[in-house]
Amino acid sequence: MHKVSCAVIAISLAVGNASLAAQTAEKTAAPKVVALRCGSLFDGHGDTLRKNAFLIIEGNKIKDIAASAPAGADVIDLSHETCLPGLIDTHTHILLQGDVTAADYDAQLLKQSPEYRSILATVNARRALEYGFTSIRDLETEGAGYADTDVKKAINNGVIPGPRMQVATRALDVTGAYPLQGYAPDVTVPHGVQLVDGPDNARQAVREQISHGADWIKVYSDRSYRVREDGILDDIPTFTMDELRAIVDEAHRERHKVASHAMALNGVHNSVEAGVDTIEHGNYIADTDLKAMAARGIFYVPTIFVGEYVAQGRAAEGAPVWVKMIQIHEDTFRRAMKAGVKIAFGTDAGGFDWKINPAREFSSMVKFGMTPAQAIRSATVTAAELLGAQDSLGTIEPGKVADIVAVPGDPLADVTTMEKVDFVMKAGVVYRKP
Ligand SMILES: [Zn+2]
């Protein structure tokens, strides 16, 4: 029994075509039954852990939660672990290797080809999976074109290991608003987005991106942040309302959703008015906009850790506003919780080095007022809903896809335990084992 499960793991860890092999095996033979013996279980519902549960996995699905393993099942011993639903990071950049300063960012776009960046992205995809993120929403390639659709394809085809992906491809912003900036006028430099001006041009770009595989349309709705005397974080809105409405209308007409980078007053307000589906970062959100977000089901993806991480570097570069923004962010986060806004876990990984475990976001959310259980649900149940995948992902229950992770210890007592994921199963295939 033990030997068989080890063999399965060996195949899975052999990187190459693990999930492809699993899919093929599923078609040709009766589905294999695996039992995960969990010391504790956080199924995504409620605030408590269930003790000594067996998760029965058949093929790529959860078949049952039982008190013992069925005869003939391969048992994987996680009796010293807490099992949880596979984690979901709803804001990543696998084509980026950290950009604390403008120089970090410019160097990647100027000195690395999209092909080289794609190779690095395959490593980041594997890292994400090994950290326990079985699904991610990757929110634009930062100048690497449509490379995210290729990484997604390689994962889906079992060529490389990585999380299930929803991708945003190139993102949209207006002329003069997004890096690379500051070069001589006659020097042509790459940009981290597709530049669009005017509603028709914006609409055409949405059509292009969707035709090339975008699952989401990402817009940058504001830039250039400053704290007003009354403490409100102010910004320059990038798009006109006509442009933003055209983008949202075109995306929704094509049954796609819109993610809006909006960090401050006007960017958030315009995005909410235009009808976007998710607000990214949202360091400052007015109470009236929080109320509208709660009423319309617009998700808030706060990405707290990255703000803390880049603040000192950006302050040293001459932008001390990034330090003040942390305090403003905490106040907004607490008001959002009170207003009943759906808060989904997102990290902006890639904005910081992928060698840093993005699960540090859990501690940031708890520091800002969530319980550990609420923070974990933001990365499971709520994030699955954001992806529109709540029927198949986000909780551990019969019928759902077998995305399961485990940590050594009790994450409800100490949420930093979430940074120690040592078992990862995605769609019934084991990628990591303690
Ligand atoms: Zn981002």
Short mmCIF file of C-alpha atoms and ligand atoms in Angstrom, two decimals:
data_model
loop_
_atom_site.label_atom_id
_atom_site.label_comp_id
_atom_site.label_asym_id
_atom_site.label_seq_id
_atom_site.Cartn_x
_atom_site.Cartn_y
_atom_site.Cartn_z
CA MET A 1 0.00 0.00 0.00
CA HIS A 2 2.68 2.42 1.10
CA LYS A 3 4.92 1.42 -1.76
CA VAL A 4 2.20 2.10 -4.31
CA SER A 5 1.51 5.59 -3.01
CA CYS A 6 5.22 6.36 -3.09
CA ALA A 7 5.36 5.26 -6.70
CA VAL A 8 2.51 7.58 -7.55
CA ILE A 9 4.32 10.43 -5.86
CA ALA A 10 7.56 9.61 -7.63
CA ILE A 11 5.79 9.83 -10.97
CA SER A 12 4.12 13.08 -9.99
CA LEU A 13 7.30 14.68 -8.77
CA ALA A 14 9.00 13.65 -11.98
CA VAL A 15 7.59 16.95 -13.22
CA GLY A 16 7.08 16.12 -16.92
CA ASN A 17 3.64 14.81 -17.68
CA ALA A 18 2.19 13.83 -14.34
CA SER A 19 -1.33 15.09 -14.82
CA LEU A 20 -1.38 13.90 -18.42
CA ALA A 21 -0.42 10.44 -17.20
CA ALA A 22 -3.13 10.64 -14.57
CA GLN A 23 -5.71 11.67 -17.14
CA THR A 24 -4.69 8.87 -19.48
CA ALA A 25 -4.78 6.33 -16.68
CA GLU A 26 -8.22 7.54 -15.76
CA LYS A 27 -9.51 6.88 -19.27
CA THR A 28 -8.03 3.42 -19.61
CA ALA A 29 -8.61 1.87 -16.18
CA ALA A 30 -11.04 2.05 -13.30
CA PRO A 31 -10.29 5.24 -11.36
CA LYS A 32 -7.67 4.73 -8.68
CA VAL A 33 -8.83 5.30 -5.11
CA VAL A 34 -6.54 7.20 -2.74
CA ALA A 35 -7.31 7.90 0.91
CA LEU A 36 -5.71 10.89 2.64
CA ARG A 37 -5.52 10.22 6.36
CA CYS A 38 -5.81 13.76 7.80
CA GLY A 39 -5.03 14.43 11.48
CA SER A 40 -7.22 17.54 11.18
CA LEU A 41 -9.42 18.90 8.43
CA PHE A 42 -10.45 22.46 7.54
CA ASP A 43 -13.07 21.90 4.86
CA GLY A 44 -13.75 25.57 4.10
CA HIS A 45 -17.00 25.78 6.07
CA GLY A 46 -17.06 26.94 9.67
CA ASP A 47 -14.34 27.99 12.07
CA THR A 48 -13.27 24.69 13.56
CA LEU A 49 -11.11 21.73 12.60
CA ARG A 50 -12.52 18.23 12.27
CA LYS A 51 -10.25 15.55 13.74
CA ASN A 52 -9.12 12.30 12.10
CA ALA A 53 -10.86 12.39 8.74
CA PHE A 54 -10.13 10.28 5.67
CA LEU A 55 -10.54 12.07 2.35
CA ILE A 56 -11.40 9.52 -0.29
CA ILE A 57 -10.13 10.57 -3.71
CA GLU A 58 -11.27 8.81 -6.85
CA GLY A 59 -9.55 9.95 -10.04
CA ASN A 60 -9.49 13.74 -9.95
CA LYS A 61 -12.48 14.14 -7.60
CA ILE A 62 -13.25 14.01 -3.89
CA LYS A 63 -15.55 11.04 -3.50
CA ASP A 64 -16.20 11.06 0.24
CA ILE A 65 -15.11 12.19 3.69
CA ALA A 66 -15.03 9.10 5.87
CA ALA A 67 -13.93 7.70 9.24
CA SER A 68 -11.71 5.05 7.63
CA ALA A 69 -10.08 4.14 4.33
CA PRO A 70 -11.96 1.79 1.97
CA ALA A 71 -10.38 -1.62 1.31
CA GLY A 72 -7.78 -1.50 -1.45
CA ALA A 73 -7.22 2.26 -1.32
CA ASP A 74 -3.70 3.70 -1.33
CA VAL A 75 -3.40 5.52 1.99
CA ILE A 76 -1.29 8.68 2.28
CA ASP A 77 -0.50 9.35 5.91
CA LEU A 78 -1.13 12.99 6.87
CA SER A 79 -2.06 12.12 10.45
CA HIS A 80 0.25 14.84 11.81
CA GLU A 81 -1.11 17.41 9.37
CA THR A 82 -4.09 19.69 8.84
CA CYS A 83 -5.69 19.20 5.42
CA LEU A 84 -7.24 22.19 3.66
CA PRO A 85 -8.72 23.00 0.25
CA GLY A 86 -6.08 23.87 -2.38
CA LEU A 87 -5.16 27.54 -2.05
CA ILE A 88 -6.10 30.13 -4.66
CA ASP A 89 -4.09 33.30 -5.31
CA THR A 90 -6.30 35.67 -7.30
CA HIS A 91 -3.56 38.19 -8.14
CA THR A 92 -0.21 37.01 -9.46
CA HIS A 93 2.34 37.85 -12.18
CA ILE A 94 4.27 34.74 -13.12
CA LEU A 95 6.11 36.64 -15.88
CA LEU A 96 7.61 39.07 -13.36
CA GLN A 97 10.53 38.55 -10.96
CA GLY A 98 9.97 41.37 -8.48
CA ASP A 99 9.84 45.11 -9.17
CA VAL A 100 10.45 47.05 -5.98
CA THR A 101 11.94 49.92 -8.00
CA ALA A 102 11.34 51.25 -11.51
CA ALA A 103 14.87 50.13 -12.40
CA ASP A 104 13.99 46.49 -11.50
CA TYR A 105 11.00 46.67 -13.79
CA ASP A 106 12.70 48.43 -16.70
CA ALA A 107 15.60 45.97 -16.68
CA GLN A 108 13.23 43.03 -17.11
CA LEU A 109 11.43 44.57 -20.07
CA LEU A 110 14.57 45.97 -21.71
CA LYS A 111 17.06 43.18 -21.12
CA GLN A 112 15.02 39.98 -21.03
CA SER A 113 13.24 38.60 -24.07
CA PRO A 114 9.66 37.39 -23.62
CA GLU A 115 11.01 33.92 -24.40
CA TYR A 116 13.49 34.06 -21.52
CA ARG A 117 10.81 35.48 -19.24
CA SER A 118 8.55 32.57 -20.20
CA ILE A 119 11.24 30.12 -19.10
CA LEU A 120 11.44 31.89 -15.74
CA ALA A 121 7.63 31.82 -15.55
CA THR A 122 7.59 28.03 -15.77
CA VAL A 123 9.78 27.96 -12.65
CA ASN A 124 7.44 30.40 -10.89
CA ALA A 125 4.43 28.27 -11.82
CA ARG A 126 6.04 25.27 -10.17
CA ARG A 127 6.92 27.34 -7.12
CA ALA A 128 3.32 28.55 -6.81
CA LEU A 129 2.05 24.98 -6.89
CA GLU A 130 4.63 23.83 -4.32
CA TYR A 131 3.63 26.68 -1.99
CA GLY A 132 0.12 25.16 -2.11
CA PHE A 133 -1.55 27.38 -4.72
CA THR A 134 -3.44 24.93 -6.90
CA SER A 135 -5.19 27.76 -8.80
CA ILE A 136 -4.12 31.28 -9.66
CA ARG A 137 -5.52 34.24 -11.54
CA ASP A 138 -2.52 35.77 -13.28
CA LEU A 139 -3.21 39.46 -13.80
CA GLU A 140 -1.15 40.37 -16.83
CA THR A 141 2.22 39.61 -18.32
CA GLU A 142 3.89 43.05 -17.85
CA GLY A 143 5.17 43.34 -21.39
CA ALA A 144 5.53 39.64 -22.18
CA GLY A 145 2.60 39.64 -24.61
CA TYR A 146 0.46 36.52 -24.53
CA ALA A 147 3.07 34.32 -22.84
CA ASP A 148 0.68 33.61 -19.94
CA THR A 149 -1.66 31.75 -22.31
CA ASP A 150 1.26 29.50 -23.33
CA VAL A 151 2.27 28.76 -19.74
CA LYS A 152 -1.37 27.92 -19.01
CA LYS A 153 -1.48 25.65 -22.06
CA ALA A 154 1.73 23.86 -21.03
CA ILE A 155 0.28 23.22 -17.55
CA ASN A 156 -3.07 22.03 -18.92
CA ASN A 157 -1.29 19.70 -21.35
CA GLY A 158 0.79 18.21 -18.52
CA VAL A 159 4.07 19.48 -19.99
CA ILE A 160 5.06 21.37 -16.83
CA PRO A 161 3.70 21.33 -13.28
CA GLY A 162 1.79 24.40 -12.17
CA PRO A 163 -1.48 25.71 -10.85
CA ARG A 164 -4.72 25.88 -12.78
CA MET A 165 -4.64 29.34 -14.37
CA GLN A 166 -6.98 32.11 -15.42
CA VAL A 167 -5.04 34.73 -17.35
CA ALA A 168 -5.40 38.40 -18.28
CA THR A 169 -2.77 38.63 -21.07
CA ARG A 170 -1.57 42.21 -21.75
CA ALA A 171 -3.82 44.54 -19.65
CA LEU A 172 -4.91 48.02 -20.72
CA ASP A 173 -3.88 51.56 -19.85
CA VAL A 174 -3.83 54.94 -21.60
CA THR A 175 -0.88 56.65 -23.29
CA GLY A 176 1.60 58.12 -20.84
CA ALA A 177 0.35 56.29 -17.76
CA TYR A 178 2.32 53.07 -17.52
CA PRO A 179 6.01 52.08 -17.57
CA LEU A 180 8.32 52.23 -19.32
CA GLN A 181 8.36 56.01 -18.91
CA GLY A 182 11.01 58.71 -18.87
CA TYR A 183 13.01 57.79 -21.96
CA ALA A 184 13.89 60.28 -24.68
CA PRO A 185 10.91 60.93 -26.98
CA ASP A 186 12.57 59.39 -30.03
CA VAL A 187 13.59 56.21 -28.21
CA THR A 188 11.08 53.44 -28.69
CA VAL A 189 10.70 51.36 -25.50
CA PRO A 190 8.40 48.47 -24.64
CA HIS A 191 5.37 49.01 -22.41
CA GLY A 192 4.00 46.82 -19.64
CA VAL A 193 0.48 47.06 -21.07
CA GLN A 194 -1.42 47.49 -24.31
CA LEU A 195 -1.93 51.25 -24.68
CA VAL A 196 -5.43 52.33 -25.67
CA ASP A 197 -7.00 55.77 -26.11
CA GLY A 198 -10.66 56.36 -26.83
CA PRO A 199 -13.63 54.01 -26.34
CA ASP A 200 -13.42 52.40 -29.81
CA ASN A 201 -9.72 51.70 -29.50
CA ALA A 202 -10.29 50.26 -26.02
CA ARG A 203 -13.11 48.06 -27.27
CA GLN A 204 -10.93 46.75 -30.09
CA ALA A 205 -8.16 45.88 -27.62
CA VAL A 206 -10.61 43.90 -25.47
CA ARG A 207 -11.67 41.96 -28.57
CA GLU A 208 -8.05 41.27 -29.50
CA GLN A 209 -7.08 40.08 -26.04
CA ILE A 210 -10.08 37.81 -25.71
CA SER A 211 -9.44 36.36 -29.17
CA HIS A 212 -5.88 35.55 -28.08
CA GLY A 213 -6.95 33.77 -24.92
CA ALA A 214 -7.57 36.32 -22.16
CA ASP A 215 -9.88 34.96 -19.45
CA TRP A 216 -9.97 38.35 -17.73
CA ILE A 217 -9.52 41.92 -18.92
CA LYS A 218 -7.21 43.88 -16.62
CA VAL A 219 -7.29 47.67 -16.53
CA TYR A 220 -5.09 50.13 -14.68
CA SER A 221 -7.60 52.69 -13.47
CA ASP A 222 -5.34 55.05 -11.57
CA ARG A 223 -1.78 56.22 -10.97
CA SER A 224 0.31 58.90 -9.23
CA TYR A 225 -0.70 58.67 -5.57
CA ARG A 226 -0.61 61.38 -2.92
CA VAL A 227 -2.13 61.75 0.52
CA ARG A 228 -4.43 64.75 0.80
CA GLU A 229 -4.50 66.93 3.92
CA ASP A 230 -7.66 65.16 5.09
CA GLY A 231 -5.79 61.84 4.93
CA ILE A 232 -7.56 60.52 1.82
CA LEU A 233 -5.36 58.82 -0.78
CA ASP A 234 -5.75 60.72 -4.03
CA ASP A 235 -4.84 59.62 -7.55
CA ILE A 236 -5.00 60.50 -11.23
CA PRO A 237 -7.69 58.43 -12.93
CA THR A 238 -6.29 57.03 -16.17
CA PHE A 239 -9.31 56.28 -18.36
CA THR A 240 -12.26 58.56 -19.06
CA MET A 241 -15.58 57.11 -17.95
CA ASP A 242 -16.48 56.55 -21.63
CA GLU A 243 -13.33 54.46 -22.09
CA LEU A 244 -13.81 52.47 -18.90
CA ARG A 245 -17.49 51.82 -19.64
CA ALA A 246 -16.63 50.67 -23.17
CA ILE A 247 -14.07 48.19 -21.82
CA VAL A 248 -16.43 46.75 -19.21
CA ASP A 249 -19.31 46.60 -21.67
CA GLU A 250 -17.26 44.82 -24.33
CA ALA A 251 -15.78 42.32 -21.86
CA HIS A 252 -19.16 41.52 -20.32
CA ARG A 253 -20.79 41.22 -23.75
CA GLU A 254 -18.20 38.53 -24.48
CA ARG A 255 -18.89 36.87 -21.09
CA HIS A 256 -15.54 37.90 -19.62
CA LYS A 257 -14.85 39.71 -16.39
CA VAL A 258 -12.84 42.84 -15.64
CA ALA A 259 -10.19 43.28 -12.94
CA SER A 260 -9.31 46.85 -12.10
CA HIS A 261 -6.05 48.00 -10.57
CA ALA A 262 -7.40 50.84 -8.43
CA MET A 263 -5.48 52.00 -5.38
CA ALA A 264 -7.15 55.25 -4.47
CA LEU A 265 -10.23 57.47 -4.42
CA ASN A 266 -11.00 58.19 -8.08
CA GLY A 267 -9.71 54.98 -9.63
CA VAL A 268 -11.85 52.88 -7.33
CA HIS A 269 -14.92 55.10 -7.68
CA ASN A 270 -14.77 55.15 -11.49
CA SER A 271 -14.23 51.37 -11.59
CA VAL A 272 -17.22 50.69 -9.37
CA GLU A 273 -19.36 53.09 -11.43
CA ALA A 274 -18.25 51.41 -14.67
CA GLY A 275 -19.19 48.00 -13.27
CA VAL A 276 -15.88 46.12 -12.99
CA ASP A 277 -15.88 42.74 -11.26
CA THR A 278 -12.87 43.05 -8.95
CA ILE A 279 -10.96 45.92 -7.33
CA GLU A 280 -7.23 45.18 -7.04
CA HIS A 281 -5.19 46.72 -4.19
CA GLY A 282 -7.80 49.29 -3.06
CA ASN A 283 -5.57 51.02 -0.53
CA TYR A 284 -8.24 53.68 -0.13
CA ILE A 285 -11.91 53.06 -0.86
CA ALA A 286 -14.60 55.57 0.12
CA ASP A 287 -17.43 54.24 2.32
CA THR A 288 -20.00 54.90 -0.42
CA ASP A 289 -17.97 52.78 -2.85
CA LEU A 290 -17.59 49.97 -0.29
CA LYS A 291 -21.36 50.00 0.11
CA ALA A 292 -21.80 49.77 -3.67
CA MET A 293 -19.24 46.94 -3.88
CA ALA A 294 -21.07 44.94 -1.20
CA ALA A 295 -24.44 45.53 -2.89
CA ARG A 296 -23.19 44.58 -6.38
CA GLY A 297 -20.93 41.72 -5.35
CA ILE A 298 -17.73 43.40 -6.53
CA PHE A 299 -14.74 41.62 -4.98
CA TYR A 300 -11.95 43.38 -3.11
CA VAL A 301 -8.46 41.89 -3.59
CA PRO A 302 -6.34 43.89 -1.12
CA THR A 303 -2.78 42.53 -1.74
CA ILE A 304 -1.46 43.79 1.61
CA PHE A 305 1.93 42.09 1.89
CA VAL A 306 3.34 43.47 -1.38
CA GLY A 307 2.57 47.02 -0.22
CA GLU A 308 4.53 46.47 2.97
CA TYR A 309 7.30 44.78 1.03
CA VAL A 310 7.87 47.49 -1.60
CA ALA A 311 7.22 50.49 0.70
CA GLN A 312 10.75 50.97 2.03
CA GLY A 313 12.39 50.55 -1.37
CA ARG A 314 10.02 52.98 -3.05
CA ALA A 315 10.38 55.50 -0.20
CA ALA A 316 14.16 55.34 -0.59
CA GLU A 317 13.63 56.01 -4.30
CA GLY A 318 11.83 59.26 -3.44
CA ALA A 319 8.18 58.16 -2.99
CA PRO A 320 7.49 58.19 0.79
CA VAL A 321 3.74 57.99 0.09
CA TRP A 322 4.12 54.19 -0.11
CA VAL A 323 4.87 54.06 3.64
CA LYS A 324 1.78 56.14 4.53
CA MET A 325 -0.35 53.96 2.24
CA ILE A 326 0.07 50.95 4.56
CA GLN A 327 -1.83 52.71 7.37
CA ILE A 328 -4.53 53.88 4.98
CA HIS A 329 -4.79 50.33 3.63
CA GLU A 330 -5.40 48.88 7.08
CA ASP A 331 -8.20 51.36 7.77
CA THR A 332 -9.82 50.54 4.38
CA PHE A 333 -9.52 46.79 4.98
CA ARG A 334 -11.27 47.07 8.36
CA ARG A 335 -14.05 49.24 6.86
CA ALA A 336 -14.46 46.75 3.99
CA MET A 337 -14.91 43.88 6.45
CA LYS A 338 -17.52 45.88 8.36
CA ALA A 339 -19.33 46.79 5.12
CA GLY A 340 -19.61 43.11 4.16
CA VAL A 341 -17.53 43.36 0.98
CA LYS A 342 -16.32 40.01 -0.40
CA ILE A 343 -12.56 39.98 0.22
CA ALA A 344 -10.52 37.56 -1.89
CA PHE A 345 -6.94 36.52 -1.25
CA GLY A 346 -4.43 37.95 -3.73
CA THR A 347 -0.74 38.66 -3.33
CA ASP A 348 0.74 40.36 -6.41
CA ALA A 349 3.47 37.69 -6.33
CA GLY A 350 5.93 38.64 -9.04
CA GLY A 351 5.70 42.20 -7.71
CA PHE A 352 7.95 40.62 -5.10
CA ASP A 353 10.39 37.81 -5.73
CA TRP A 354 8.78 34.39 -6.22
CA LYS A 355 11.37 32.95 -3.82
CA ILE A 356 9.31 34.63 -1.07
CA ASN A 357 6.29 32.51 -0.18
CA PRO A 358 3.14 34.50 -1.12
CA ALA A 359 1.34 32.78 1.78
CA ARG A 360 2.79 35.55 3.93
CA GLU A 361 -0.35 37.42 2.89
CA PHE A 362 -2.31 35.35 5.43
CA SER A 363 -0.43 36.99 8.32
CA SER A 364 -0.99 40.43 6.81
CA MET A 365 -4.74 39.82 6.60
CA VAL A 366 -4.85 38.62 10.21
CA LYS A 367 -2.81 41.65 11.32
CA PHE A 368 -5.42 43.86 9.62
CA GLY A 369 -8.32 42.22 11.49
CA MET A 370 -9.35 38.89 9.98
CA THR A 371 -9.42 35.68 11.99
CA PRO A 372 -7.18 32.93 10.58
CA ALA A 373 -10.32 31.07 9.42
CA GLN A 374 -11.57 34.16 7.58
CA ALA A 375 -8.18 34.64 5.91
CA ILE A 376 -8.08 30.99 4.82
CA ARG A 377 -11.64 31.19 3.48
CA SER A 378 -10.61 34.27 1.45
CA ALA A 379 -8.05 32.02 -0.30
CA THR A 380 -10.43 29.11 -0.79
CA VAL A 381 -14.22 29.63 -0.77
CA THR A 382 -14.23 33.34 -1.68
CA ALA A 383 -11.41 33.07 -4.21
CA ALA A 384 -13.18 30.15 -5.92
CA GLU A 385 -16.27 32.32 -6.22
CA LEU A 386 -14.18 35.12 -7.73
CA LEU A 387 -12.95 32.64 -10.36
CA GLY A 388 -16.53 31.54 -11.00
CA ALA A 389 -15.41 28.05 -9.96
CA GLN A 390 -17.34 27.69 -6.70
CA ASP A 391 -19.05 24.52 -7.97
CA SER A 392 -15.76 22.66 -8.42
CA LEU A 393 -13.17 24.37 -6.18
CA GLY A 394 -12.78 26.11 -2.82
CA THR A 395 -14.04 23.56 -0.30
CA ILE A 396 -13.42 19.94 0.57
CA GLU A 397 -16.66 18.11 -0.10
CA PRO A 398 -17.80 15.14 -2.18
CA GLY A 399 -18.05 15.90 -5.91
CA LYS A 400 -15.51 18.70 -5.93
CA VAL A 401 -12.14 18.56 -7.69
CA ALA A 402 -9.46 16.99 -5.47
CA ASP A 403 -7.31 20.07 -4.83
CA ILE A 404 -5.98 19.49 -1.33
CA VAL A 405 -3.03 20.81 0.64
CA ALA A 406 -1.76 20.07 4.13
CA VAL A 407 0.30 21.90 6.74
CA PRO A 408 2.14 20.57 9.80
CA GLY A 409 0.19 22.14 12.66
CA ASP A 410 -2.93 24.14 13.39
CA PRO A 411 -3.29 27.14 11.04
CA LEU A 412 -6.26 28.44 13.06
CA ALA A 413 -3.98 28.79 16.11
CA ASP A 414 -1.01 30.16 14.13
CA VAL A 415 -1.73 31.39 10.61
CA THR A 416 1.98 31.45 9.68
CA THR A 417 1.56 27.67 9.45
CA MET A 418 0.08 28.43 6.01
CA GLU A 419 3.63 29.23 4.86
CA LYS A 420 4.64 25.63 5.57
CA VAL A 421 2.49 23.68 3.10
CA ASP A 422 4.21 20.32 2.65
CA PHE A 423 1.55 18.31 0.84
CA VAL A 424 0.00 19.36 -2.45
CA MET A 425 -2.57 17.48 -4.50
CA LYS A 426 -4.06 19.06 -7.63
CA ALA A 427 -6.92 17.30 -9.39
CA GLY A 428 -6.04 14.06 -7.62
CA VAL A 429 -2.33 14.14 -8.55
CA VAL A 430 0.23 14.49 -5.74
CA TYR A 431 2.94 17.10 -6.40
CA ARG A 432 4.44 17.35 -2.94
CA LYS A 433 4.47 15.12 0.12
CA PRO A 434 5.87 15.58 3.64
ZN ZN B 1 -0.39 43.23 -9.85
#
